[in-house]
XYZ file of C-alpha atoms in Angstrom:
682
model
C -185.812 100.936 93.197
C -183.202 101.542 90.490
C -185.539 103.427 88.198
C -186.755 105.551 91.109
C -183.159 106.388 92.006
C -182.428 107.472 88.469
C -185.473 109.693 88.356
C -184.476 111.296 91.634
C -181.003 112.111 90.331
C -182.401 113.488 87.100
C -184.919 115.637 88.958
C -182.157 117.143 91.065
C -180.188 117.998 87.976
C -183.259 119.622 86.424
C -183.542 121.985 89.365
C -179.965 123.143 88.820
C -180.555 123.691 85.116
C -183.825 125.487 85.782
C -181.967 127.916 88.036
C -179.273 128.483 85.440
C -181.579 129.194 82.546
C -184.432 130.679 84.474
C -187.359 129.261 82.472
C -190.758 130.270 83.726
C -192.815 127.310 84.788
C -196.489 128.015 84.293
C -198.914 125.167 84.688
C -197.694 121.915 83.149
C -195.249 123.388 80.646
C -192.428 125.882 80.826
C -192.342 128.970 78.684
C -189.562 131.391 77.859
C -188.005 133.343 80.715
C -188.444 137.066 80.137
C -185.410 137.788 82.293
C -183.339 136.551 79.359
C -184.663 139.402 77.210
C -183.354 142.878 76.551
C -186.578 144.673 75.682
C -184.757 147.941 74.943
C -183.884 146.304 71.611
C -186.418 145.755 68.850
C -186.527 142.058 67.845
C -186.693 143.100 64.197
C -183.500 145.145 64.584
C -181.296 142.713 66.538
C -183.108 139.575 67.564
C -180.054 138.076 69.250
C -179.677 140.885 71.776
C -183.446 141.100 72.224
C -183.717 137.378 72.989
C -180.698 136.858 75.249
C -179.377 140.311 76.163
C -180.623 139.849 79.715
C -178.899 136.480 79.896
C -175.645 138.080 78.729
C -175.789 140.666 81.510
C -176.318 137.967 84.127
C -173.608 135.666 82.748
C -170.236 137.421 82.512
C -167.277 135.345 81.321
C -165.640 133.562 84.286
C -161.918 134.178 84.720
C -161.232 130.540 83.805
C -162.958 130.836 80.420
C -162.518 132.713 77.174
C -166.145 132.114 76.194
C -169.163 131.528 78.390
C -171.948 129.911 76.419
C -174.710 127.370 76.824
C -172.318 124.684 75.583
C -169.761 125.593 78.269
C -172.366 125.567 81.014
C -173.773 122.179 80.040
C -170.277 120.713 79.618
C -169.363 121.959 83.080
C -172.524 120.442 84.534
C -171.682 117.111 82.944
C -168.134 117.310 84.308
C -169.531 117.969 87.786
C -171.638 114.832 87.450
C -168.585 112.938 86.240
C -166.557 114.261 89.184
C -169.159 112.802 91.548
C -168.848 109.430 89.816
C -165.033 109.528 89.894
C -164.859 110.524 93.542
C -167.231 107.701 94.425
C -164.987 105.237 92.594
C -161.984 106.369 94.631
C -163.754 105.739 97.909
C -165.567 102.503 97.107
C -164.501 99.583 99.289
C -165.159 96.816 96.782
C -162.133 96.353 94.525
C -162.986 96.708 90.847
C -161.988 93.779 88.642
C -158.899 94.286 86.490
C -159.787 95.626 83.036
C -163.272 96.785 84.013
C -164.421 100.332 83.302
C -164.478 101.023 87.051
C -160.866 99.882 87.495
C -159.440 101.686 84.487
C -161.212 104.965 85.215
C -160.505 104.819 88.959
C -156.791 104.094 88.638
C -156.257 106.650 85.899
C -158.066 109.292 87.956
C -155.857 108.481 90.935
C -152.692 109.081 88.911
C -154.057 112.303 87.428
C -154.734 113.615 90.937
C -151.193 112.817 92.104
C -149.668 116.239 91.483
C -146.825 115.653 93.950
C -145.362 112.880 91.810
C -145.670 115.010 88.703
C -143.797 117.897 90.288
C -141.133 115.642 91.784
C -140.420 113.958 88.441
C -140.421 117.175 86.367
C -139.282 116.294 82.870
C -137.710 112.976 83.873
C -140.511 110.925 82.260
C -139.447 112.191 78.818
C -135.694 111.919 79.514
C -135.348 108.590 77.640
C -137.010 110.206 74.625
C -134.638 113.175 74.778
C -131.638 110.882 75.059
C -132.776 108.907 72.021
C -133.217 112.155 70.144
C -129.741 113.385 71.105
C -128.279 110.127 69.842
C -129.590 110.585 66.281
C -126.633 111.032 63.950
C -128.465 111.730 60.712
C -131.932 112.452 59.312
C -132.624 108.793 58.571
C -132.268 107.947 62.255
C -134.358 110.960 63.197
C -137.161 110.010 60.791
C -137.188 106.456 62.140
C -137.401 107.833 65.670
C -140.343 110.057 64.696
C -142.002 107.013 63.124
C -141.688 104.985 66.310
C -142.942 107.913 68.417
C -146.098 108.137 66.316
C -147.410 105.221 68.383
C -147.003 107.338 71.511
C -149.073 110.268 70.271
C -146.063 112.479 69.485
C -146.661 114.548 66.377
C -144.619 115.339 63.303
C -144.949 117.519 60.200
C -147.351 114.989 58.661
C -149.823 112.572 60.228
C -151.231 109.155 59.381
C -154.681 107.964 60.343
C -157.160 105.268 59.353
C -160.771 105.947 58.449
C -163.257 104.926 55.782
C -162.436 105.299 52.106
C -164.536 108.242 50.902
C -165.252 106.434 47.622
C -165.759 103.006 49.194
C -167.373 103.805 52.521
C -167.476 100.248 53.898
C -163.692 99.909 53.682
C -160.972 101.349 55.901
C -158.008 102.973 54.221
C -154.826 104.698 55.343
C -154.748 108.499 55.084
C -151.905 111.011 55.263
C -152.494 114.672 56.062
C -150.512 117.852 56.620
C -149.592 118.607 60.213
C -146.919 120.173 62.390
C -148.100 123.736 63.060
C -148.313 124.678 66.743
C -150.224 127.891 66.159
C -153.913 127.255 65.409
C -153.785 128.038 61.690
C -151.455 128.924 58.830
C -152.830 132.482 58.874
C -151.101 133.136 62.203
C -147.755 132.680 60.454
C -148.497 134.285 57.100
C -150.775 137.273 57.712
C -148.874 140.169 59.268
C -151.665 141.981 61.057
C -150.650 143.733 64.303
C -152.513 141.038 66.256
C -150.711 138.219 64.445
C -147.306 139.851 64.852
C -147.900 140.132 68.582
C -148.874 136.464 68.723
C -145.791 135.439 66.721
C -143.531 137.297 69.134
C -145.329 135.795 72.128
C -145.026 132.330 70.577
C -141.248 132.631 70.241
C -141.042 133.756 73.880
C -143.211 130.801 74.859
C -140.924 128.451 72.945
C -137.935 129.886 74.792
C -139.607 129.336 78.155
C -140.605 125.766 77.331
C -137.271 124.829 75.756
C -135.476 126.070 78.888
C -136.685 122.828 80.481
C -134.612 120.673 78.123
C -131.876 122.780 76.408
C -128.751 124.567 77.548
C -129.098 128.306 78.101
C -126.968 129.276 75.100
C -129.097 127.070 72.793
C -132.553 128.297 73.686
C -132.901 131.560 71.768
C -131.671 130.248 68.431
C -133.717 127.054 68.780
C -136.947 128.955 69.442
C -136.522 131.286 66.472
C -135.522 128.387 64.248
C -138.616 126.367 65.167
C -140.884 129.317 64.419
C -139.276 129.921 61.008
C -139.511 126.223 60.167
C -143.205 126.144 61.052
C -143.722 129.298 59.019
C -142.156 127.571 56.033
C -144.519 124.616 56.509
C -147.439 127.033 56.815
C -146.547 128.609 53.474
C -147.152 125.305 51.652
C -150.202 124.216 53.662
C -153.701 123.898 52.251
C -156.122 126.399 53.789
C -159.061 125.379 55.950
C -161.463 126.554 53.272
C -159.799 124.394 50.611
C -159.771 121.417 52.978
C -163.566 121.604 53.090
C -163.691 120.284 49.534
C -163.620 116.456 49.674
C -162.738 116.269 45.979
C -159.522 118.217 46.608
C -158.493 116.085 49.570
C -159.174 112.698 47.963
C -155.954 111.698 46.208
C -155.570 107.936 46.190
C -152.199 106.279 45.560
C -151.182 102.657 45.208
C -148.243 101.688 47.456
C -145.590 101.709 44.744
C -146.872 104.950 43.204
C -146.786 106.600 46.630
C -143.140 105.643 47.162
C -142.201 106.925 43.710
C -144.194 110.177 43.920
C -143.037 111.180 47.394
C -139.417 110.112 47.392
C -136.951 111.788 49.736
C -138.118 109.833 52.785
C -137.404 106.142 53.293
C -141.052 105.242 53.668
C -140.531 101.487 53.914
C -138.342 102.023 56.950
C -140.828 104.555 58.330
C -143.749 102.145 58.043
C -141.766 99.373 59.729
C -140.725 101.587 62.652
C -144.258 102.905 63.128
C -145.641 99.372 63.474
C -148.047 100.061 60.657
C -149.777 97.063 59.039
C -149.143 96.351 55.389
C -151.341 98.388 53.083
C -152.055 98.633 49.368
C -153.554 102.103 48.984
C -153.336 105.458 50.723
C -155.268 108.725 50.426
C -152.978 111.753 50.562
C -155.106 114.741 51.534
C -152.594 117.403 50.426
C -150.082 116.025 47.868
C -148.532 119.444 47.183
C -147.932 119.961 50.880
C -146.280 116.560 51.289
C -144.004 117.130 48.297
C -143.079 120.581 49.589
C -142.559 119.344 53.158
C -140.180 116.647 51.925
C -138.111 119.322 50.153
C -138.013 121.345 53.385
C -137.021 118.184 55.249
C -134.116 117.650 52.872
C -133.062 121.313 52.866
C -133.084 122.226 56.554
C -130.244 121.036 58.827
C -130.458 118.085 61.181
C -130.113 120.142 64.365
C -133.051 122.365 63.434
C -135.235 119.327 62.892
C -134.076 117.828 66.191
C -135.142 121.009 67.976
C -138.479 120.873 66.185
C -138.993 117.262 67.325
C -137.954 118.182 70.873
C -140.759 120.741 70.849
C -143.222 118.176 69.474
C -142.290 115.831 72.326
C -142.510 118.472 75.040
C -145.763 119.888 73.699
C -147.375 116.460 73.359
C -146.747 115.566 77.005
C -146.862 119.001 78.659
C -150.128 118.061 80.371
C -148.578 115.183 82.356
C -145.230 116.698 83.337
C -144.813 119.241 86.137
C -147.669 121.579 86.982
C -145.427 124.521 86.044
C -144.950 123.171 82.525
C -148.702 122.691 82.233
C -149.254 126.248 83.490
C -146.742 127.702 81.019
C -148.481 125.903 78.164
C -151.816 127.240 79.379
C -150.484 130.803 79.621
C -149.805 130.900 75.898
C -152.470 128.706 74.339
C -155.367 129.758 76.569
C -154.105 133.149 77.733
C -152.356 134.782 74.790
C -154.403 133.129 72.058
C -157.829 133.103 73.695
C -157.773 135.663 76.481
C -158.401 133.287 79.389
C -157.256 134.909 82.642
C -156.568 131.885 84.821
C -156.528 128.098 84.865
C -159.383 126.055 86.200
C -158.802 124.549 89.652
C -156.608 121.445 89.621
C -159.488 119.099 90.480
C -161.564 120.339 87.547
C -158.610 119.912 85.187
C -158.137 116.380 86.464
C -161.755 115.462 85.759
C -161.509 116.985 82.287
C -158.351 114.976 81.568
C -159.978 111.703 82.590
C -163.061 112.532 80.540
C -160.926 113.447 77.523
C -158.622 110.419 77.583
C -161.051 107.704 78.707
C -164.215 109.238 77.303
C -166.182 106.159 76.358
C -165.289 104.332 79.567
C -166.481 107.373 81.512
C -169.551 107.468 79.269
C -170.559 103.957 80.351
C -170.670 105.148 83.950
C -172.293 108.478 83.047
C -175.338 107.170 81.177
C -176.271 104.777 83.961
C -177.247 107.786 86.045
C -177.847 110.675 83.694
C -179.857 109.652 80.659
C -183.600 109.399 80.336
C -185.130 106.732 78.092
C -188.061 109.104 77.588
C -185.698 111.637 75.998
C -184.543 109.034 73.473
C -188.132 108.210 72.553
C -189.176 111.849 72.123
C -186.098 112.837 70.124
C -186.559 109.792 67.864
C -190.083 111.010 67.112
C -188.761 114.477 66.269
C -186.150 112.979 63.929
C -188.838 111.220 61.910
C -191.100 114.274 61.860
C -188.259 116.409 60.534
C -187.265 113.771 57.990
C -190.855 113.774 56.680
C -190.850 117.564 56.328
C -187.521 117.388 54.490
C -189.050 114.880 52.057
C -191.865 117.297 51.341
C -189.488 120.240 50.931
C -187.320 118.342 48.450
C -190.343 117.165 46.467
C -191.591 120.737 46.197
C -188.342 122.381 45.050
C -188.724 124.372 41.838
C -184.983 124.591 41.133
C -184.141 120.873 41.329
C -184.902 118.362 38.558
C -186.858 115.178 39.170
C -183.723 113.133 38.463
C -181.776 114.750 41.288
C -184.823 114.772 43.577
C -185.021 110.989 43.371
C -181.375 110.708 44.428
C -181.834 113.266 47.195
C -184.840 111.386 48.572
C -182.931 108.116 48.338
C -180.191 109.640 50.459
C -182.610 111.168 52.947
C -184.452 107.874 53.386
C -181.148 106.075 53.965
C -180.148 108.333 56.882
C -179.520 106.436 60.106
C -179.610 108.075 63.498
C -178.177 107.327 66.935
C -179.415 108.829 70.173
C -177.977 108.826 73.677
C -175.158 106.275 73.750
C -173.781 103.317 71.765
C -175.582 100.002 71.752
C -172.135 98.386 71.771
C -169.298 99.877 73.823
C -165.697 99.835 72.674
C -163.592 96.966 73.931
C -160.864 98.390 76.201
C -159.580 95.016 77.392
C -156.208 95.657 75.739
C -155.646 98.840 77.748
C -153.489 98.407 80.848
C -154.042 101.260 83.318
C -151.946 101.262 86.488
C -152.552 103.143 89.735
C -149.058 104.638 90.093
C -147.723 106.390 86.992
C -149.572 109.104 85.046
C -147.000 109.344 82.262
C -147.028 105.586 81.733
C -150.822 105.612 81.661
C -150.933 108.363 79.042
C -148.421 106.419 76.973
C -150.579 103.304 77.331
C -153.699 105.215 76.234
C -151.923 106.666 73.188
C -150.532 103.275 72.217
C -153.903 101.586 72.713
C -155.657 104.161 70.523
C -152.947 103.863 67.865
C -153.156 100.054 67.788
C -156.918 100.182 67.711
C -156.860 102.581 64.763
C -154.243 100.640 62.804
C -155.983 97.329 63.443
C -158.876 98.636 61.359
C -156.837 98.462 58.146
C -158.154 95.708 55.950
C -161.327 95.357 57.990
C -164.832 96.597 57.174
C -166.151 99.796 58.714
C -168.133 99.284 61.900
C -171.222 101.402 61.315
C -172.256 101.030 64.955
C -169.181 102.878 66.221
C -169.653 106.381 67.623
C -167.496 109.428 66.877
C -168.437 111.225 70.125
C -168.768 110.156 73.726
C -172.276 110.070 75.260
C -171.502 112.916 77.677
C -170.447 115.298 74.884
C -172.579 118.416 74.493
C -172.763 118.328 70.718
C -174.158 116.427 67.741
C -172.763 115.446 64.357
C -173.394 114.195 60.826
C -171.096 111.549 59.339
C -170.912 111.768 55.549
C -169.167 108.377 55.306
C -171.920 106.612 57.239
C -174.765 108.933 56.216
C -175.903 109.163 59.819
C -176.765 111.764 62.437
C -175.823 111.318 66.082
C -177.148 113.006 69.239
C -175.239 112.132 72.424
C -176.977 112.165 75.788
C -174.945 115.235 76.744
C -176.900 117.561 74.479
C -180.346 116.165 75.329
C -180.890 118.524 78.247
C -182.164 122.094 78.702
C -182.156 124.412 76.917
C -181.727 122.127 73.870
C -184.258 119.602 75.099
C -186.466 119.797 78.177
C -189.345 117.302 78.617
C -191.110 119.885 80.777
C -190.891 122.726 78.242
C -193.541 123.755 75.746
C -192.988 122.054 72.386
C -192.041 125.245 70.548
C -188.950 125.703 72.716
C -187.814 122.119 72.135
C -188.368 122.310 68.394
C -186.508 125.619 68.266
C -183.708 123.962 70.264
C -183.009 120.272 69.659
C -185.473 120.174 66.747
C -183.482 122.768 64.813
C -180.277 120.917 65.764
C -181.758 117.728 64.296
C -182.691 119.607 61.149
C -179.202 121.137 61.114
C -177.544 117.703 61.159
C -179.902 116.340 58.490
C -179.015 119.370 56.390
C -175.287 118.635 56.585
C -175.951 115.728 54.271
C -177.029 118.312 51.697
C -174.677 121.250 52.334
C -171.810 122.271 50.044
C -169.675 119.374 51.316
C -172.130 116.690 52.415
C -174.051 116.954 49.156
C -171.087 115.354 47.374
C -171.711 112.032 49.174
C -174.426 109.586 48.157
C -176.898 107.498 50.146
C -174.254 104.879 50.993
C -171.767 107.499 52.188
C -169.574 107.439 49.085
C -168.000 110.489 47.464
C -170.050 110.294 44.305
C -171.754 113.014 42.272
C -175.493 112.276 42.225
C -176.468 115.708 40.868
C -177.231 116.732 37.322
C -174.893 119.442 36.116
C -177.644 122.061 35.996
C -178.889 121.264 39.505
C -175.394 121.573 40.933
C -175.020 124.980 39.285
C -178.357 126.173 40.684
C -177.460 124.838 44.122
C -174.103 126.640 44.066
C -175.807 129.893 43.072
C -177.883 129.635 46.234
C -175.004 128.692 48.515
C -172.922 131.586 47.196
C -175.617 133.937 48.456
C -175.087 132.656 51.975
C -171.319 133.034 51.579
C -171.827 136.662 50.570
C -174.326 137.296 53.371
C -171.981 136.138 56.108
C -168.914 137.815 54.672
C -170.788 141.095 55.130
C -170.976 140.534 58.889
C -168.254 142.445 60.730
C -167.597 140.939 64.156
C -164.794 143.321 65.182
C -163.270 146.386 63.558
C -161.952 145.150 60.227
C -162.735 141.501 61.042
C -165.424 139.766 58.983
C -166.762 136.213 59.044
C -165.159 133.900 56.489
C -168.246 133.037 54.465
C -166.563 130.230 52.549
C -165.173 128.512 55.644
C -168.512 128.712 57.479
C -170.901 128.081 54.613
C -171.643 124.450 55.504
C -172.725 125.364 59.014
C -174.631 128.433 57.816
C -176.501 126.368 55.236
C -177.344 123.797 57.912
C -178.592 126.460 60.354
C -180.946 127.966 57.801
C -182.232 124.608 56.594
C -182.454 123.177 60.108
C -184.625 126.034 61.320
C -186.898 125.748 58.306
C -187.365 122.000 58.753
C -187.959 122.228 62.508
C -190.485 125.055 62.127
C -192.663 123.084 59.736
C -192.198 119.873 61.733
C -193.529 121.734 64.771
C -196.456 123.001 62.744
C -197.234 119.410 61.731
C -196.780 118.255 65.307
C -199.411 120.688 66.537
C -201.742 119.725 63.712
C -205.089 121.469 63.893
C -204.669 122.462 67.543
C -201.678 124.777 67.944
C -201.431 126.780 71.190
C -203.647 129.839 71.100
C -202.568 133.347 72.026
C -199.801 134.301 74.435
C -201.108 133.075 77.781
C -198.086 130.879 78.591
C -195.326 133.489 78.735
C -196.472 136.422 76.651
C -195.305 134.886 73.367
C -197.054 132.979 70.613
C -195.820 129.494 69.776
C -194.169 130.889 66.641
C -192.271 133.460 68.674
C -191.254 130.839 71.236
C -189.842 128.676 68.452
C -187.402 131.394 67.377
C -186.633 132.307 70.981
C -185.818 128.627 71.505
C -183.199 128.838 68.754
C -181.695 132.050 70.104
C -181.303 130.758 73.637
C -179.126 127.783 72.651
C -176.578 130.252 71.205
C -176.499 132.497 74.273
C -172.887 133.429 74.956
C -170.343 136.029 75.950
C -166.931 135.791 74.299
C -163.523 137.419 74.784
C -162.130 139.390 71.848
C -159.044 137.164 71.507
C -161.166 134.047 71.468
C -163.467 135.610 68.874
C -160.506 136.492 66.638
C -159.193 132.955 66.973
C -162.538 131.389 66.102
C -162.999 133.588 63.052
C -159.769 132.093 61.693
C -160.210 128.492 62.805
C -163.888 127.700 63.386
C -166.180 126.557 60.546
C -169.097 127.775 62.687
C -170.114 131.433 62.706
C -170.169 133.197 66.100
C -173.353 132.517 68.083
C -174.807 135.961 67.463
C -174.725 135.482 63.700
C -176.073 131.946 63.870
C -179.216 133.709 65.038
C -179.197 136.898 62.972
C -178.108 135.263 59.707
C -180.693 132.528 59.149
C -183.636 134.348 60.750
C -183.212 137.377 58.498
C -183.898 135.061 55.531
C -187.087 133.549 56.966
C -190.524 135.103 56.250
C -191.815 132.867 59.043
C -189.714 134.882 61.499
C -190.745 138.233 60.001
C -194.390 137.248 60.347
C -193.994 135.970 63.921
C -192.598 139.305 65.132
C -194.456 141.564 62.684
C -191.222 142.903 61.174
C -191.525 145.592 58.519
C -189.699 145.348 55.226
C -187.151 148.038 56.042
C -186.018 146.430 59.325
C -182.469 144.979 59.671
C -183.787 141.466 60.398
C -185.588 141.365 57.058
C -183.740 140.442 53.845
C -186.559 141.047 51.395
C -184.430 141.587 48.291
C -184.684 138.350 46.262
C -181.191 138.900 44.832
C -179.734 138.656 48.369
C -182.184 136.535 50.317
C -181.041 132.937 50.740
C -183.530 130.182 49.937
C -182.210 126.642 49.506
C -184.366 123.905 51.012
C-alpha cells in the first residue's frame, strides 16, 4: 500500500509539472513542446529566444519575484509540497515525541505562523541585547560582546567558521574571513555609477528607517550615515569576488601564536573565550590584508560608531522574527530596491520558506518520504557513470595535455564520489530544543545549535557522508574538498529529469548538469585540488599554461556579452561556471550518443526535432527565465553564474555538434568558427 500511495502522489505532481512546462506527450515518450518556441527567430542567430521565447511570453515575472525561472518554479512547487506536510503536522492528533523531526518541525512552524505575538512584542525580544550593548564602556567590552553574540548568529566585520583544511582534506580547521558589508558586494560602495549612487542613498534612508526602531530621533541620521561610511571603509580593503575564487590566495595558514602576533590590536584570547570556541592550533585566514586593515579601522573609529554598527548587525540579523513591519521594511530595500521585487509573498508562503530554510534537513526527512522516486536515483546513477566514461575518453584523447598530467587527471576523475537524492545518514538534531511558544527563542536555539555543531567539528575528522544541501533543494554541487558531486532530490524532476521524456531531453537537462558538476573538478578553481580533495598542484607547468590559455578564451568570450547598456558579464568571476557549462554539454552529448549506441532515434517523428536538436533544446529549457533589470544588475556583480540566456548562447556557439544539428552556416551569430576565439577545453 505504501509504495502505491507514493506513486499516486508522484503522478499527481507530474500532472502539475506537465501543465507548467507543456511537454508534448506522443506515444510512450514526451518530446519538446513547440509552444515554448519563438519561430520568428532563427536558431542559428539566437538559440535562446528561439528555444524558449514562447515560454517567456507565457511566464511573466510575478509581482512577488524579481526573476521567474525554472529554478523558481520548481522551488515553489517543492515549497507547496512542504506546506502540505507542515499543515498536516499541525492538525495531526497523535502527539509527536519530543526531539523527533515531526515535533521540532511542527512546533517551529507553529511559532512562525504566530504573527500576532511577533507584532505585540515588536523589538522587545532584542531589548536585552540592546541593553548589553548600551552598557559597553570601551571597545574591549564591545568586542567581547560581539564574540559572545557570534553564537547567536549575529554578524561582525569578520567571521569564523569550521570546514576542511584545503591542504589536508580529512581534517577540520578554523577559518576566518572578511565580512560586515550589508550591501551585496564591495562594488556597491566603491563604484560611483548612477545606479550605485541611487542604491547608496536608498541604503542610508533604509538604515534611518530601521534604526528608528531602537534609537532616539536626534541620533538616527548621524548613525545611519556613519554606518554607511564605516562599511564603505571596510569595502575599500576587501578582497574582490574574483580574487576570492583563487584558493591559493585565500589559503593562509597561521599557527596560534603567529596569528596573535600578526593580527594584534584585538584581544583574541578573550574573544575566543567569550565565543565559546574550542582550543585550536591552526587557523586559515582567507584575507590577511583585510583583517590587518579592519583592525586598524577598529582602532581608529570611535566607540559610539562601532556600537551603532553592531546595533545594525543585531537588528538586521533578527529582522525576520521581529514585527511584520520590520520584516516588510527589510524586504522593501533588499528585495525591492536592490532586486526590483514589487511585493512580498503571502505570509503563509514566507512562513513555509522560513521553516524550510532554518530546519532544512529535518524538513527533508519528511519531504523525501513522499516525493522521491527510487527509479530516478537508479537512472541518474547510470547517467553519472556514462558521463564519467566519456570524460575518461576525452581526457585520454587531449592533444594539449601531457601523459603525466593525464594520469593525474584520470586518477582524480576515477576517485569522484557521487550522492543522489538524500543522505544515507541524517544529521542528529537531538541537541536542538524547539518550543511551541516563542519564535525568537527558537531562532536563537537554531543559531546556537548550528554554531555548536560547527565548532564541535574542530579536532575531528571530516565526515564525508555529510551533505552540503538539503534534499528538497533545486540545485546540485561539486565539493572540491571531498571530490564529490551531489544531486538532491529537488532537482531530479522535469524539466531537468523526467522518466517519461525522450532520452535526449534528459541528457540535455540533468545529463548536462551532471557533466557540469564533474567539470567543476577541472575548472580554473577545482583543477587546483587533487583526487583526495587537497589543494595540490598535479599539473606540469606547461599543461597549466596551455589550460590557462584556453580558459582565458572563455573569459574573453563572456566579457564581450553586453546584458544591459554598458553592462557586460564579468568573464573572470563567471569563468568556472562557463567552463563547466561548455564541458558539461560536451560530455552529456557524447554520453547520449553512447547510450543510443547503434540505434539512435530516426528522423523527427516525435516532435518535429531530431534527437540532436532535442538535446540542445533540453539544455535551453532548463535556463528558461524572465528577469527584472535590477535583479540582473545585481547578479552581474554578485553571481559567479552567467545569466541564463548566455549559459545557452555562450557554450553552444563553441560546439560544432550544435552547428551541425541546426545546419548553421559559418557566418551566423551562433557559430564561433575562428580558432583564435573558439573555446575548446575538454
